[in-house]
Amino acid sequence: MDKIKVIGGQTLSGKIYISGSKNSVVSLLPAAILSDEVVIEKVPHISDVDNLEEILRFLNVKFSLESGTIHIDSTHMVNKPITEEYSSKLRASYYFMGALLSKFKKVEISFPGGCNIGKRSFDFHLKGFEKLGAKVTVKDNLYIIEADELIGADINLPFPSVGATVNIILASVMAKGTTIINNAASEPEIGNLIEFLNSMGAKIKGVDTNRLEIIGVSKLSGGYVKVIPDRIEAGTYILAGVMNGKDLEICDVRPDHLTSFFEKLDEIGCDYKIDGDKVITNKVEHLKPVNIETAVYPGFATDLQQPITTLLLQCDGVSTVKETIYENRFQNTKYLNEMGANIEVLGDTIKVYGPTSLKGKLVRTSDLRAGAALVLAALSADGETTITDIKHLLRGYSDLIKKLTNVGAKIWLEDE
Ligand code: EPU
C-alpha cells in the first residue's frame, strides 16, 4: 500500500479531529523509560510511534496501546546497543541518547533516520552531553556516550534547536545539581515533555521560555501526560479548508500554537473563524500574495512552509517563501510545477507565481511535509493524482485517508 490516489475538485465539509502531536509523542516515548510505569494519552496513529514501540520492546520495556492510550512499564528494561535497523527508521530514535544516558550512564546507538531535508547535524546534542560530563565516541556509524556521573552545567545553545533541547533535558533531569539551558527551544512540544517529566517528579522550570532550569532529582516515578494537538496537522487541514472547504470544521486545535500561521492567512484574505478549539474554514476567491519567512517558534513554522506553498498557488500575484531552518526543504516544488504550478527556486527562497490551476499527475513524496503539500495540491487539482512513496506521509499524519474521506474527499490507498 504505497500509493495514494486522489480525484481533485471535491468540496470538503464536515469535521476533522486533530490527533496528538507527532513531534511531542516522539520525545514522550523515549522519556517514558526514565520512570517505572507511565500513561500517555491521545497518541496519534502514525508509523513513528510504531517504530519507537519496536525500540522500547527491543529494550524489554512493556508497551500496550489501546484506543490511543499507551501504558509503558520499564521496570525490567535492559540497556542494549540500538542498532541501525532500529535507529534509522526515524529521527527521534536519537532521543534514546539522552534518555539512556540519564538512566544507565551509557548508551550505544547508531545514526538516526528521518526526512532528508538538510544537513540535520546533532553536534549541539553531543556537546551538551559532554558539558554534563559524558564522553562521546563515534565508531563508524555508532555513537557511544557514557559518563561516570552526570553533573549539572550551564549550556548555551548556538541555535534554539528542538532536538538538542529535548536531549539535554532528558540527560540532565537526574544529574547532580542544576542545569541551565540558555537559548533553549520554546516550541509547545517541549512544554508537553516538561509537563510529562514534572509529573514523574522532575524539577524543570522555565516552560515556554528560552531559559530552562533543570534541578536534578535522584529518581523519577509514575507519570501521566496527554499529547497536545498536532499544530502542523491542524495547519495542514485548515489549508485544505481554505482551499476547498464549505464550513469545514477542524476540531481539537490549539489556535494559540498557530498565531504566525493565522497572521499569514489573514494577510492572504482566507476565510476562517476560530471558535474555541475549532477552526471553521471556507474557500474564497481572489486571495492576495504574501511573503513568508520560516522561523523558530513562535515564528512561522518550517513544517507548514511546504503545505502553505500549495495555497500560494491560488493567490493573485507573486508570493515568496524563505526557508531559514533547513537547506533542502523545497522538494515539493518540482512536483507542483509538474502539476502546472510556476515556482522558481532561488537558493533559500522560492517565488510562487499565482494564480495557477493544477492538473492531476503522477508525483512522489520526498519527505513528510512535501507529501502534505502534494495531498493539498491533489485535492484542488483537476483530475486524478497518484502520489507514490507515501511512507513519509504515514510517519506523521494520523488516519489521513479516513479523515479526508469523511469530509468528502475522493482519496484512497492502492497497492503498488
Ligand atoms: N542543528 C544543528 N546542530 C544541532 C541541532 C540542530 O546544526 O545539533 C540545525 C539543524 O541542522 C537544522 C536546525 O538546526 O538546520 C533546526 O534543527 P532542530 O534541532 O530545531 O530541529 P529537529 O529537532 O531536528 C524538530 C522537528 C522537525 C521540525 C524542527 C523545527 C522532531 C522529531 N522534529 O526537528 O519536524 O521541523 O524541530 O521545528 O521534533 C517535521 O515534523 O516534518 C519535522 C521535520
Coordinates of C-alpha atoms and ligand atoms in Angstrom, one line a residue:
M1 CA 0.0 0.0 0.0
D2 CA 2.4 2.7 -1.0
K3 CA 0.3 4.8 -3.4
I4 CA -2.4 7.4 -2.7
K5 CA -4.9 8.2 -5.4
V6 CA -6.9 11.4 -5.3
I7 CA -9.6 12.8 -7.6
G8 CA -9.5 16.5 -7.0
G9 CA -12.1 19.2 -7.0
Q10 CA -14.4 17.9 -4.3
T11 CA -15.9 20.3 -1.8
L12 CA -14.8 19.4 1.8
S13 CA -17.3 19.7 4.5
G14 CA -17.9 18.2 8.0
K15 CA -15.5 17.8 10.8
I16 CA -11.8 16.7 11.0
Y17 CA -10.5 15.9 14.5
I18 CA -6.8 16.7 15.1
S19 CA -4.7 13.9 16.6
G20 CA -1.9 14.2 19.2
S21 CA 1.3 15.8 18.1
K22 CA 3.9 13.7 16.3
N23 CA 6.8 15.9 17.4
S24 CA 5.6 15.6 21.0
V25 CA 4.9 11.9 21.2
V26 CA 8.3 11.1 19.7
S27 CA 10.0 12.7 22.7
L28 CA 7.5 11.5 25.2
L29 CA 8.0 7.8 24.4
P30 CA 11.8 7.8 24.9
A31 CA 11.3 10.0 28.1
A32 CA 8.9 7.3 29.5
I33 CA 11.8 5.0 30.3
L34 CA 13.1 7.4 32.9
S35 CA 10.3 6.3 35.2
D36 CA 8.8 2.9 36.1
E37 CA 5.1 3.0 34.9
V38 CA 3.6 5.8 32.9
V39 CA 0.5 6.6 30.9
I40 CA 0.4 8.6 27.7
E41 CA -3.0 9.6 26.2
K42 CA -4.1 10.9 22.8
V43 CA -1.4 9.1 20.9
P44 CA -1.5 9.6 17.2
H45 CA -1.8 6.6 14.8
I46 CA 1.5 7.1 12.9
S47 CA 4.4 4.9 12.0
D48 CA 6.9 6.9 14.0
V49 CA 5.0 5.6 17.1
D50 CA 5.2 2.0 15.8
N51 CA 9.0 2.4 15.2
L52 CA 9.5 3.8 18.8
E53 CA 7.4 0.9 20.1
E54 CA 9.8 -1.5 18.4
I55 CA 12.8 0.1 20.1
L56 CA 11.1 0.0 23.5
R57 CA 10.2 -3.7 23.1
F58 CA 13.8 -4.4 22.0
L59 CA 14.9 -2.8 25.3
N60 CA 12.5 -5.2 27.1
V61 CA 10.1 -2.4 28.0
K62 CA 6.4 -3.4 28.4
F63 CA 4.2 -1.5 26.0
S64 CA 0.5 -1.6 25.4
L65 CA -1.6 0.7 23.2
E66 CA -5.4 0.7 23.3
S67 CA -7.7 3.4 22.0
G68 CA -4.9 6.0 21.8
T69 CA -3.6 5.4 25.3
I70 CA -0.2 3.9 25.9
H71 CA 0.9 2.2 29.1
I72 CA 4.6 1.7 29.5
D73 CA 6.4 -0.3 32.2
S74 CA 10.2 0.0 32.2
T75 CA 10.7 -1.9 35.4
H76 CA 12.6 -4.8 33.7
M77 CA 14.2 -2.9 30.9
V78 CA 17.7 -3.7 29.7
N79 CA 20.2 -1.4 28.1
K80 CA 21.5 -2.8 24.8
P81 CA 23.1 -1.1 21.7
I82 CA 20.4 0.2 19.5
T83 CA 21.4 -0.9 16.0
E84 CA 20.8 0.8 12.7
E85 CA 17.9 -1.4 11.9
Y86 CA 16.0 0.4 14.7
S87 CA 17.6 3.8 14.8
S88 CA 17.4 4.6 11.1
K89 CA 13.7 4.4 10.9
L90 CA 13.1 7.9 12.4
R91 CA 14.9 11.0 13.6
A92 CA 13.6 10.8 17.1
S93 CA 15.4 7.5 17.8
Y94 CA 18.2 9.8 18.9
Y95 CA 16.2 10.8 22.0
F96 CA 17.2 7.5 23.4
M97 CA 20.7 9.0 23.6
G98 CA 19.6 11.5 26.3
A99 CA 17.2 9.0 28.0
L100 CA 19.5 6.0 28.2
L101 CA 22.5 8.2 29.3
S102 CA 20.3 9.6 32.0
K103 CA 19.1 6.2 33.3
F104 CA 22.1 3.9 32.7
K105 CA 25.0 6.4 32.2
K106 CA 25.8 4.6 29.0
V107 CA 24.2 4.4 25.5
E108 CA 25.3 2.9 22.3
I109 CA 23.1 3.8 19.3
S110 CA 23.5 4.0 15.5
F111 CA 22.8 7.0 13.3
P112 CA 19.2 8.2 13.3
G113 CA 16.9 8.4 10.2
G114 CA 14.2 11.0 9.3
C115 CA 13.4 13.2 6.4
N116 CA 16.2 14.2 4.1
I117 CA 15.6 18.0 4.2
G118 CA 19.1 19.3 5.0
K119 CA 22.2 18.6 7.0
R120 CA 20.4 18.0 10.3
S121 CA 23.6 17.6 12.4
F122 CA 23.3 17.0 16.1
D123 CA 26.5 18.4 17.3
F124 CA 24.7 20.6 19.9
H125 CA 23.2 17.5 21.5
L126 CA 26.6 15.8 21.8
K127 CA 28.3 18.9 23.1
G128 CA 25.5 19.2 25.6
F129 CA 26.1 15.6 26.8
E130 CA 29.9 16.4 27.1
K131 CA 29.1 19.5 29.2
L132 CA 27.2 17.3 31.6
G133 CA 30.3 15.1 32.0
A134 CA 29.8 12.4 29.4
K135 CA 32.4 11.1 26.9
V136 CA 31.2 10.7 23.3
T137 CA 33.0 8.3 21.0
V138 CA 31.9 7.8 17.4
K139 CA 32.9 4.5 15.7
D140 CA 31.8 4.3 12.1
N141 CA 28.0 4.8 12.4
L142 CA 27.8 4.0 16.2
Y143 CA 27.7 6.6 18.9
I144 CA 28.9 5.5 22.3
I145 CA 28.1 8.0 25.1
E146 CA 29.0 7.3 28.7
A147 CA 29.6 9.0 32.0
D148 CA 30.7 8.0 35.5
E149 CA 28.2 10.6 36.7
L150 CA 26.3 13.4 35.1
I151 CA 26.7 16.8 36.7
G152 CA 24.5 19.8 36.1
A153 CA 26.0 22.6 33.9
D154 CA 25.3 25.9 32.1
I155 CA 24.7 25.1 28.5
N156 CA 24.3 27.8 25.8
L157 CA 22.9 26.5 22.6
P158 CA 24.2 28.3 19.5
F159 CA 20.7 27.9 18.0
P160 CA 17.4 27.1 19.8
S161 CA 17.4 23.5 18.5
V162 CA 14.3 21.5 19.3
G163 CA 16.2 18.2 19.3
A164 CA 19.1 19.5 21.4
T165 CA 16.8 21.0 23.9
V166 CA 14.9 17.7 24.3
N167 CA 18.1 15.6 24.5
I168 CA 19.8 17.9 27.1
I169 CA 16.6 17.9 29.2
L170 CA 16.5 14.1 29.2
A171 CA 20.2 13.8 30.0
S172 CA 20.1 16.3 32.8
V173 CA 16.9 15.6 34.6
M174 CA 18.6 13.2 37.1
A175 CA 22.0 14.8 37.0
K176 CA 23.7 16.0 40.2
G177 CA 22.9 19.7 40.7
T178 CA 21.3 22.2 38.3
T179 CA 21.5 22.5 34.6
I180 CA 20.6 25.8 32.8
I181 CA 19.8 25.7 29.1
N182 CA 20.2 29.2 27.6
N183 CA 18.7 29.8 24.1
A184 CA 16.5 26.7 24.5
A185 CA 13.8 25.9 22.0
S186 CA 10.3 27.0 23.3
E187 CA 8.1 25.0 20.9
P188 CA 4.9 23.8 22.6
E189 CA 6.1 20.2 22.2
I190 CA 9.0 21.0 24.6
G191 CA 6.3 22.2 27.1
N192 CA 4.5 18.9 26.7
L193 CA 7.7 17.0 27.5
I194 CA 8.4 19.1 30.6
E195 CA 4.8 18.6 31.8
F196 CA 5.4 14.8 31.5
L197 CA 8.7 14.8 33.2
N198 CA 7.5 17.1 36.0
S199 CA 4.5 14.6 36.5
M200 CA 7.2 12.0 37.3
G201 CA 8.8 14.2 39.9
A202 CA 11.3 16.1 37.8
K203 CA 12.0 19.8 38.7
I204 CA 12.1 21.7 35.4
K205 CA 11.3 25.4 35.4
G206 CA 11.0 28.0 32.6
V207 CA 8.5 26.2 30.4
D208 CA 7.6 28.2 27.2
T209 CA 10.7 30.4 27.7
N210 CA 14.2 30.3 26.2
R211 CA 15.9 29.7 29.6
L212 CA 15.3 26.3 31.2
E213 CA 16.4 25.4 34.7
I214 CA 16.6 21.7 35.4
I215 CA 17.2 20.8 39.0
G216 CA 18.4 17.2 39.1
V217 CA 16.4 14.7 41.2
S218 CA 17.6 11.3 42.2
K219 CA 14.7 9.3 41.0
L220 CA 11.6 9.6 38.8
S221 CA 8.4 7.6 39.2
G222 CA 4.9 7.4 37.8
G223 CA 4.0 9.9 35.1
Y224 CA 1.0 10.9 33.0
V225 CA 0.6 13.2 30.1
K226 CA -1.9 13.9 27.3
V227 CA -0.2 14.6 24.0
I228 CA -1.0 18.2 22.8
P229 CA -2.9 18.6 19.5
D230 CA -0.6 18.4 16.4
R231 CA -0.3 22.1 15.3
I232 CA 1.2 21.0 12.0
E233 CA -1.6 18.6 11.2
A234 CA -4.1 21.3 12.2
G235 CA -2.4 23.8 9.9
T236 CA -2.5 21.3 7.0
Y237 CA -6.2 20.6 7.3
I238 CA -7.0 24.3 7.8
L239 CA -5.2 24.9 4.5
A240 CA -7.4 22.1 2.9
G241 CA -10.4 24.0 4.2
V242 CA -9.5 27.5 3.0
M243 CA -8.7 26.0 -0.4
N244 CA -11.6 23.5 -0.8
G245 CA -13.9 23.8 2.2
K246 CA -17.6 24.6 2.8
D247 CA -17.9 25.1 6.5
L248 CA -15.2 22.5 7.1
E249 CA -14.5 22.4 10.8
I250 CA -11.1 21.5 12.1
C251 CA -11.7 20.4 15.7
D252 CA -9.4 19.9 18.8
V253 CA -7.0 22.6 17.7
R254 CA -4.8 24.8 19.9
P255 CA -5.2 28.1 18.0
D256 CA -2.7 29.8 20.3
H257 CA 0.0 27.4 18.9
L258 CA -0.7 28.7 15.3
T259 CA -0.5 32.5 15.7
S260 CA 2.0 33.2 13.0
F261 CA 0.2 30.9 10.6
F262 CA -3.1 32.7 11.2
E263 CA -1.4 36.0 10.6
K264 CA -0.4 34.9 7.1
L265 CA -3.9 33.5 6.4
D266 CA -5.3 37.0 7.4
E267 CA -2.8 38.7 5.0
I268 CA -3.8 36.3 2.2
G269 CA -7.5 37.0 2.9
C270 CA -8.6 33.5 3.7
D271 CA -12.0 32.8 5.2
Y272 CA -11.6 31.1 8.6
K273 CA -13.2 31.6 12.0
I274 CA -11.8 30.5 15.4
D275 CA -14.4 29.2 17.9
G276 CA -12.7 27.9 21.0
D277 CA -10.8 24.8 19.9
K278 CA -12.5 24.7 16.5
V279 CA -11.5 26.4 13.3
I280 CA -14.2 26.8 10.7
T281 CA -13.0 27.2 7.1
N282 CA -14.4 28.2 3.8
K283 CA -13.0 28.6 0.3
V284 CA -12.9 32.1 -1.1
E285 CA -11.8 33.5 -4.4
H286 CA -9.2 36.3 -5.0
L287 CA -6.5 35.7 -2.5
K288 CA -3.6 38.1 -2.0
P289 CA 0.0 37.1 -2.4
V290 CA 2.3 37.2 0.6
N291 CA 6.0 36.9 1.7
I292 CA 6.7 34.2 4.3
E293 CA 9.9 33.6 6.2
T294 CA 10.2 30.5 8.4
A295 CA 11.5 30.9 12.0
V296 CA 11.7 29.2 15.3
Y297 CA 8.6 29.2 17.5
P298 CA 6.5 31.4 17.7
G299 CA 7.5 32.4 14.2
F300 CA 6.2 30.8 11.0
A301 CA 6.8 27.0 11.4
T302 CA 9.1 25.4 8.8
D303 CA 6.9 22.4 8.9
L304 CA 4.0 24.4 7.4
Q305 CA 6.1 26.1 4.7
Q306 CA 5.6 23.4 2.1
P307 CA 1.9 22.9 2.8
I308 CA 1.2 26.7 2.6
T309 CA 3.1 26.9 -0.7
T310 CA 0.2 25.0 -2.3
L311 CA -2.2 27.7 -1.1
L312 CA 0.0 30.4 -2.5
L313 CA -0.5 28.8 -6.0
Q314 CA -4.1 30.1 -5.8
C315 CA -3.1 33.7 -4.9
D316 CA -3.4 36.5 -7.4
G317 CA 0.3 37.6 -7.9
V318 CA 3.8 36.7 -6.8
S319 CA 4.5 35.3 -3.3
T320 CA 7.8 34.5 -1.8
V321 CA 8.8 31.9 0.8
K322 CA 12.2 32.0 2.5
E323 CA 13.3 28.8 4.4
T324 CA 15.7 29.6 7.2
I325 CA 15.8 26.4 9.2
Y326 CA 16.7 23.7 6.6
E327 CA 18.8 23.7 3.4
N328 CA 16.7 21.3 1.4
R329 CA 13.1 21.8 2.0
F330 CA 11.7 22.7 -1.4
Q331 CA 11.5 19.2 -2.9
N332 CA 7.7 19.7 -3.2
T333 CA 8.2 22.4 -5.8
K334 CA 9.4 20.1 -8.6
Y335 CA 6.2 18.1 -8.4
L336 CA 3.9 21.1 -8.0
N337 CA 5.5 22.5 -11.2
E338 CA 4.8 19.2 -13.0
M339 CA 1.1 19.7 -11.9
G340 CA 1.0 23.1 -13.5
A341 CA 2.5 25.4 -10.9
N342 CA 5.0 28.1 -11.7
I343 CA 7.5 28.1 -8.8
E344 CA 11.1 29.3 -9.1
V345 CA 13.7 28.2 -6.6
L346 CA 16.3 30.8 -5.8
G347 CA 18.6 29.4 -3.1
D348 CA 16.8 29.6 0.2
T349 CA 13.8 31.4 -1.3
I350 CA 11.1 30.4 -3.7
K351 CA 9.0 32.7 -5.9
V352 CA 5.4 31.4 -6.4
Y353 CA 3.7 32.9 -9.4
G354 CA -0.1 32.7 -9.0
P355 CA -2.8 32.0 -9.7
T356 CA -2.4 28.7 -11.4
S357 CA -4.7 25.8 -12.0
L358 CA -3.4 22.4 -11.2
K359 CA -3.8 19.1 -13.2
G360 CA -3.7 15.6 -11.6
K361 CA -0.3 13.9 -12.3
L362 CA 1.9 11.1 -11.0
V363 CA 4.0 12.6 -8.2
R364 CA 6.4 11.4 -5.5
T365 CA 6.6 12.2 -1.8
S366 CA 10.2 13.1 -1.0
D367 CA 9.6 14.0 2.7
L368 CA 6.7 14.2 5.1
R369 CA 5.6 17.9 4.6
A370 CA 6.3 17.7 0.9
G371 CA 3.8 14.9 0.9
A372 CA 1.3 17.0 2.7
A373 CA 1.8 19.8 0.1
L374 CA 1.1 17.3 -2.7
V375 CA -2.0 15.9 -1.0
L376 CA -3.3 19.5 -0.7
A377 CA -2.5 20.1 -4.4
A378 CA -4.2 16.9 -5.4
L379 CA -7.3 17.8 -3.6
S380 CA -7.5 21.1 -5.6
A381 CA -6.3 19.7 -8.9
D382 CA -8.4 18.8 -12.0
G383 CA -8.5 15.0 -12.4
E384 CA -6.6 12.2 -10.8
T385 CA -3.3 12.4 -9.0
T386 CA -1.2 9.4 -7.9
I387 CA 1.1 10.1 -5.0
T388 CA 3.9 7.5 -4.6
D389 CA 6.4 6.8 -1.7
I390 CA 3.8 7.6 0.9
K391 CA 5.7 6.0 3.8
H392 CA 6.8 9.5 4.6
L393 CA 3.2 10.7 5.0
L394 CA 2.3 7.8 7.1
R395 CA 5.1 8.7 9.6
G396 CA 3.3 11.9 10.5
Y397 CA -0.4 12.1 9.5
S398 CA -2.7 10.0 11.7
D399 CA -5.5 8.3 9.7
L400 CA -5.1 10.8 6.8
I401 CA -7.2 8.9 4.3
K402 CA -10.1 8.3 6.7
K403 CA -10.1 11.9 7.9
L404 CA -10.3 13.3 4.4
T405 CA -12.7 10.7 3.1
N406 CA -15.1 11.5 6.0
V407 CA -15.3 15.1 4.8
G408 CA -16.0 14.3 1.1
A409 CA -12.5 13.9 -0.4
K410 CA -12.1 11.2 -3.1
I411 CA -8.8 9.7 -1.8
W412 CA -7.8 6.1 -1.3
L413 CA -4.8 3.9 -0.8
E414 CA -3.7 1.5 -3.5
D415 CA -1.2 -1.4 -3.5
E416 CA 1.9 -0.9 -5.7
Ligands
EPU1 N1 21.1 21.9 14.1 C1 22.4 21.9 14.1 N2 23.0 21.2 15.1 C2 22.3 20.5 16.1 C3 20.9 20.6 16.0 C4 20.3 21.3 15.0 O1 23.1 22.4 13.2 O2 22.9 19.9 17.0 C5 20.4 22.6 12.9 C6 19.7 21.6 12.0 O3 20.6 21.1 11.0 C7 18.6 22.4 11.4 C8 18.2 23.4 12.5 O4 19.4 23.4 13.4 O5 19.0 23.1 10.3 C9 16.9 23.1 13.3 O6 17.1 21.9 13.9 P1 16.2 21.5 15.2 O7 17.1 20.7 16.1 O8 15.5 22.6 15.8 O9 15.2 20.5 14.6 P2 14.9 19.0 14.9 O10 14.9 18.8 16.4 O11 15.8 18.2 14.1 C10 12.3 19.2 15.1 C11 11.2 18.5 14.4 C12 11.1 18.9 12.9 C13 10.9 20.5 12.9 C14 12.1 21.2 13.7 C15 11.9 22.7 13.7 C16 11.0 16.5 15.6 C17 11.3 15.0 15.6 N3 11.4 17.1 14.5 O12 13.5 18.8 14.3 O13 9.9 18.3 12.4 O14 11.0 20.9 11.6 O15 12.1 20.6 15.0 O16 10.7 23.0 14.3 O17 10.6 17.0 16.6 C18 8.6 17.5 10.7 O18 7.7 17.3 11.6 O19 8.3 17.4 9.5 C19 9.9 17.9 11.1 C20 11.0 17.9 10.3

